[in-house]
Amino acid sequence: MAIGESQMDDGGPTEDVEAKFGWRHTLGKITDDTTARWGLYIVAFVLVISAYTMVDSNLSRLTFGVLSDFTFAEAIPIFDHPERIPPPGEGESHLPPAFHADGSMAHPLGTDPTGRDYFTRIVYGAQVSVSVGIASTLIGFVGGTIIGSVSGFYGGKVDDFLMRIVETVYAIPPLILIIVFTVFVSGGSPDITYAILGVGITFIPVFARIIRSEVLSIREMDYIEAARASGVKRRNIILRHVIPNSIAPVLVYATLQIGVTILLVAGLSFLGYGAQPPTPDWGEMLNVSHGYMHANVWLSIWPGLAILVTIMGFNLFGDGLQDALDPRLED
Amino acid sequence: MTDPLLRVENLKTQFFTDAGTVRAVDGISFEVREGEIVGLVGESGAGKSVASMSLLRLIEDPGEIVAGEITYKGETIFGLEEGPDGELREREDMLSNEEIRTQIRGNEIAVIFQDPMESLNPVFTIGGQLREFIELNRDLPKDAAKEEAIRMLREVGIPDPEQRYGEYPHQFSGGMRQRVLIAMALACEPSLIIADEPTTALDVTVEGQILELVDELQDKYDTSFLWVTHDMGVVAEICDRVNVMYLGEIVEQAPVDELFHDTKHPYTTALLNSMPRPDRTVGELEPIEGVMPEAINPPSGCRFHPRCPEAREVCQRVHPDAREVAHADGHPHRAACLKHDVFDAGYDESPPLETATQETAGVPAGGRSTGGPGGEDGATDLKDSVIEDGGEPTDGTRSDDRGETHE
Amino acid sequence: MGLARYTLYRLLQAIPVLLGITIITFVLANLAPGDPVQLMLAGQEVDEELVEAIEQQYGLDRPLHERYVTYMAGVLEGDLGYSIHWGQPVTELILGRVGPTLLLVLSAYAFAIATAIPLGIIAATRRNEPTDHVSRIVALFGVSTPSFWIGIMLILLFAVQLGWLPSTGLVYPWRGPDAYAWIDTWPELLYQTARHLLLPMIALGTLQMATLMRVERTQMIESLHGEYVTLARAYGVPERTILRKHAFQNAQLPIITIIGLNLSTALSGAVLIEYVFNINGMGRLFIEAIQALDYQLIMGITIVFGTIFVVGVIVTDLSYAYIDPRVTYGEEE
């Protein structure tokens, strides 16, 4: 690619072999790679925004009680309350974005059908997408690690049985399975918590498969044999040797999976089975704006762009991580 | 003497990478005459394969042949000249890419690769692949090409060739696949076959069979071979003349007997000593000290000096080219080592170097080796000096009094 | 093992999965808090007797495993139960809706394959050139954009702004021109089908296209670096033949697997796309069933979706085995 910025400094070959591993090396490779670096920036940006808004809304709730009508963000002129609907006559609904002739700088991205500031809602939406993405990926990751490592390590009938379950769950298209799960388990009143659970459980098989194949290859390694021969308990072998050694590729996969999860949850909320109004969530906003597609085009554009940028960030970062950790791509 | 089949002069092939320029092949010259098997020997990374691929102009981006001349049967495969603007440009008479493809590749110069597992396309039948190359390089119609393919399969000792013609590579064993590749090369009726480590991936018994087969077929078809390998044993068995490569350069060039019995370069000596032989135990093997440096940033002076047991101070400064140091069987014996008188670089007066060998010390067992294969007459002074170098294996021996050469 | 026996083997292998799908669906639907009838009638003023009558009619008063056996007995005869909300057998309802979904998914795949393979090959052969960068950016956008949002944007641009293409519904060629009052001839029917299909096809196919393009590019690069390609070059095979024959054939195998496995994403996407474009397929039927909490219909649709996926994977596996001589037809599995 472009002539390297920093790697040309002192004639590469003297580089220590040891330095090709470890987090510093990985991070270094990511920042060397332009696209991965942008991924890192986007992910960091979205994470910071989500962290801020999360703290803000929780702090407001703590300070002013559950039904708080105030957020600290409101102290900043461009922010509004993300959920509160302005009383009739106060806020103007369907305001176009600021660059439009009818727009106003007070609402950079305009207002929604109920007169809420769209910019605030988009910003607060990051929090929902990111936390849902991370939380459900975590469920899939943990569940998959347990099932996959048990399955891979014990083999035989346990493996057969677990893999049949995994195959079965894998066979039902995820969106269908998640909606069925969410609706039935919530007793007909879906909300975001059930969505997270549903998405997480649905992705357990994917993680389980990867972990299992990692474990299968590690299981045959000499040091596992040695541990087994010297009478270390199976459970301890799994926990202390097998899992730590198979986790790296799965972590990369998890990063890429966060993007997929956000995509899926957006679809779920869009259909009305994820985040519920008045939660500011990008998918939910697209659900609402779908009804105003002809009346107000902008309402459909902004949340989609936000989703696009966020997922792209995770994808770029994940790809970069994969490249950085894949020794075959060295040299 | 008649013109050689292939003449390579001062060939340089470089790879332009982000980390810098890799001088994979750095000015090598050799020739292959009709009916000869010429060896190109060296450790992996020495540039043997790049050199052999350069002969077919099959160097892929970011690599490029940057200098030298390759002549084959009077045709210029590669050649540069200085243009009116002083810039180097390709010579008029250099074959175009299309000409190389249609006139040289396959029908004049064929190749056999190292890994028979990877060289055959897994999704096509053995016969289909053979037939395609025969059709292309011998201008035969389909039927005739198929017949020829089956004949060649039989020729290389594949049983039941009519039936195996329609089978896929995964249904063949490694040795059988290598036979297929040999059939492929011979079927195109080339005058020269480049065999790039063709037996490395095979086990020893199969290797023996393949070498025998090649020997036999070479007699029959009178094809010349350029045999690329890292294995001195194979060289001894099959080659007529040998070129020893180290880090992109040819360090020694001699007829095979001469090379084994009157070795003129310390690197060749080291290669010979590291070779397993029936008359030696594993403990007596002497692995070459250290690792070969990268071709991206080769050592100054003689490139072998950091690993050379005979290195002296002058070796750090003066870069030796391969010069004729002896003459045998009508062939020159060239070596690129300053210790020979023709260099007159002041080697004898120069103080010995503390070489980096202690880093991996402990590997060479202290046993004495008797030099050349079978330990016959040819053992020279040079070899004795190497033998003295065998340090004690247990304590990280620092380099000792290896200054004492017997010139 | 011959291809025929392998087919049989794969079909047998699918049985536990299909059984598993019915179990998962059944358990989810029946272990839910509150029984399905109460869920359905939630919020309505109902008298207990009616509920009991319904429960008895559907056997809801019997233990779970008994109900499952009864249900499965029906499923094996092709009877997926009865939709309370529609007042129709579930099988009938689904059969009426499966056509549009398959049309949509298959055309999206056709679009994805037709674009991804040439683009992937071009990107691979012009690695790190502008063409490659552009195609990689396209692929990146493709995997990062929600399909339903692409659908909305396409509608806003081509239907609302430009008015070139219709934004809702499909025209089904299998119904014939007589079924549509405004269509007279077959060519016109096919033209209308294409016009209606174009936007949803692109919306659903983009993700598939992007995924396939990435795989195609990587595979082609790998294949072009294969030693067999170098060998072909060394024997004077023209570059075009190498690309079209030697490298291409090898690169296609992983693509086939990906197509099969991605069917689950495609079917998920179909639900959203049918919703956005008002297409009366299984996806919309599913959403309607969910809204009505029509649990037998939900179960039926879930099972059919799962079956489509399983069958799709078997079909791709078989075509893989047909193309790749190395497949040993899963003897050691």
PDB file of C-alpha atoms in Angstrom, chain B residues 53 56 58 60 101 105-106 109-115 118-124 132-133 136-137 168 170 181 184-185 188, chain C residues 223-239 241-242 245-247 249-250 253 323-328:
ATOM      1  CA  MET B  53      11.984 -19.073 -12.151  1.00  0.00           C
ATOM      2  CA  LEU B  56      11.314 -18.661 -17.557  1.00  0.00           C
ATOM      3  CA  LEU B  58       8.090 -16.214 -14.213  1.00  0.00           C
ATOM      4  CA  GLU B  60       5.773 -12.218  -9.990  1.00  0.00           C
ATOM      5  CA  ARG B 101       5.008 -18.265 -23.454  1.00  0.00           C
ATOM      6  CA  ARG B 105       7.741 -22.324 -21.651  1.00  0.00           C
ATOM      7  CA  GLY B 106       6.886 -26.005 -21.705  1.00  0.00           C
ATOM      8  CA  ILE B 109      12.119 -25.415 -20.914  1.00  0.00           C
ATOM      9  CA  ALA B 110       9.779 -27.398 -18.677  1.00  0.00           C
ATOM     10  CA  VAL B 111       9.613 -27.467 -14.898  1.00  0.00           C
ATOM     11  CA  ILE B 112       8.995 -29.945 -12.127  1.00  0.00           C
ATOM     12  CA  PHE B 113       8.058 -28.371  -8.822  1.00  0.00           C
ATOM     13  CA  GLN B 114       8.851 -29.346  -5.295  1.00  0.00           C
ATOM     14  CA  ASP B 115       5.454 -30.213  -4.003  1.00  0.00           C
ATOM     15  CA  GLU B 118       0.225 -28.655  -4.701  1.00  0.00           C
ATOM     16  CA  SER B 119       1.397 -28.562  -8.299  1.00  0.00           C
ATOM     17  CA  LEU B 120      -1.439 -30.575  -9.736  1.00  0.00           C
ATOM     18  CA  ASN B 121      -4.809 -28.923  -9.952  1.00  0.00           C
ATOM     19  CA  PRO B 122      -7.096 -30.866  -7.592  1.00  0.00           C
ATOM     20  CA  VAL B 123     -10.249 -30.395  -9.635  1.00  0.00           C
ATOM     21  CA  PHE B 124      -8.992 -31.726 -12.956  1.00  0.00           C
ATOM     22  CA  GLU B 132      -3.742 -29.929 -22.024  1.00  0.00           C
ATOM     23  CA  PHE B 133      -0.012 -29.290 -21.737  1.00  0.00           C
ATOM     24  CA  LEU B 136      -0.432 -26.819 -26.157  1.00  0.00           C
ATOM     25  CA  ASN B 137       3.258 -27.502 -26.416  1.00  0.00           C
ATOM     26  CA  TYR B 168      -7.828 -37.111  -9.887  1.00  0.00           C
ATOM     27  CA  HIS B 170      -5.939 -36.943  -4.682  1.00  0.00           C
ATOM     28  CA  LEU B 181       4.903 -34.238 -13.115  1.00  0.00           C
ATOM     29  CA  MET B 184       4.359 -33.875 -17.909  1.00  0.00           C
ATOM     30  CA  ALA B 185       7.777 -32.330 -18.321  1.00  0.00           C
ATOM     31  CA  CYS B 188       6.435 -31.667 -23.866  1.00  0.00           C
TER      32      CYS B 188
ATOM     33  CA  SER C 223      -6.019 -19.801  -6.273  1.00  0.00           C
ATOM     34  CA  LEU C 224      -3.939 -17.544  -8.518  1.00  0.00           C
ATOM     35  CA  HIS C 225      -1.053 -18.023  -6.134  1.00  0.00           C
ATOM     36  CA  GLY C 226      -1.488 -21.770  -6.184  1.00  0.00           C
ATOM     37  CA  GLU C 227       1.416 -23.800  -7.393  1.00  0.00           C
ATOM     38  CA  TYR C 228      -0.803 -25.388 -10.038  1.00  0.00           C
ATOM     39  CA  VAL C 229      -1.317 -21.948 -11.545  1.00  0.00           C
ATOM     40  CA  THR C 230       2.436 -21.322 -11.602  1.00  0.00           C
ATOM     41  CA  LEU C 231       2.849 -24.722 -13.210  1.00  0.00           C
ATOM     42  CA  ALA C 232       0.276 -23.909 -15.877  1.00  0.00           C
ATOM     43  CA  ARG C 233       2.100 -20.648 -16.526  1.00  0.00           C
ATOM     44  CA  ALA C 234       5.406 -22.451 -16.731  1.00  0.00           C
ATOM     45  CA  TYR C 235       3.928 -24.679 -19.414  1.00  0.00           C
ATOM     46  CA  GLY C 236       2.860 -21.727 -21.501  1.00  0.00           C
ATOM     47  CA  VAL C 237      -0.874 -21.794 -20.787  1.00  0.00           C
ATOM     48  CA  PRO C 238      -2.327 -18.424 -21.834  1.00  0.00           C
ATOM     49  CA  GLU C 239      -3.255 -16.120 -18.965  1.00  0.00           C
ATOM     50  CA  THR C 241      -7.186 -19.837 -19.831  1.00  0.00           C
ATOM     51  CA  ILE C 242      -5.471 -19.809 -16.452  1.00  0.00           C
ATOM     52  CA  LYS C 245     -10.126 -22.549 -16.100  1.00  0.00           C
ATOM     53  CA  HIS C 246      -7.264 -23.278 -13.733  1.00  0.00           C
ATOM     54  CA  ALA C 247      -7.852 -20.640 -11.079  1.00  0.00           C
ATOM     55  CA  GLN C 249     -12.718 -23.705 -10.927  1.00  0.00           C
ATOM     56  CA  ASN C 250     -10.927 -23.995  -7.599  1.00  0.00           C
ATOM     57  CA  LEU C 253     -15.953 -24.400  -4.369  1.00  0.00           C
ATOM     58  CA  ILE C 323     -18.058 -30.563  -8.705  1.00  0.00           C
ATOM     59  CA  ASP C 324     -15.186 -31.369  -6.363  1.00  0.00           C
ATOM     60  CA  PRO C 325     -13.656 -34.774  -7.028  1.00  0.00           C
ATOM     61  CA  ARG C 326     -11.941 -34.736  -3.637  1.00  0.00           C
ATOM     62  CA  VAL C 327     -15.128 -34.994  -1.611  1.00  0.00           C
ATOM     63  CA  THR C 328     -15.180 -38.501  -0.265  1.00  0.00           C
TER      64      THR C 328
END
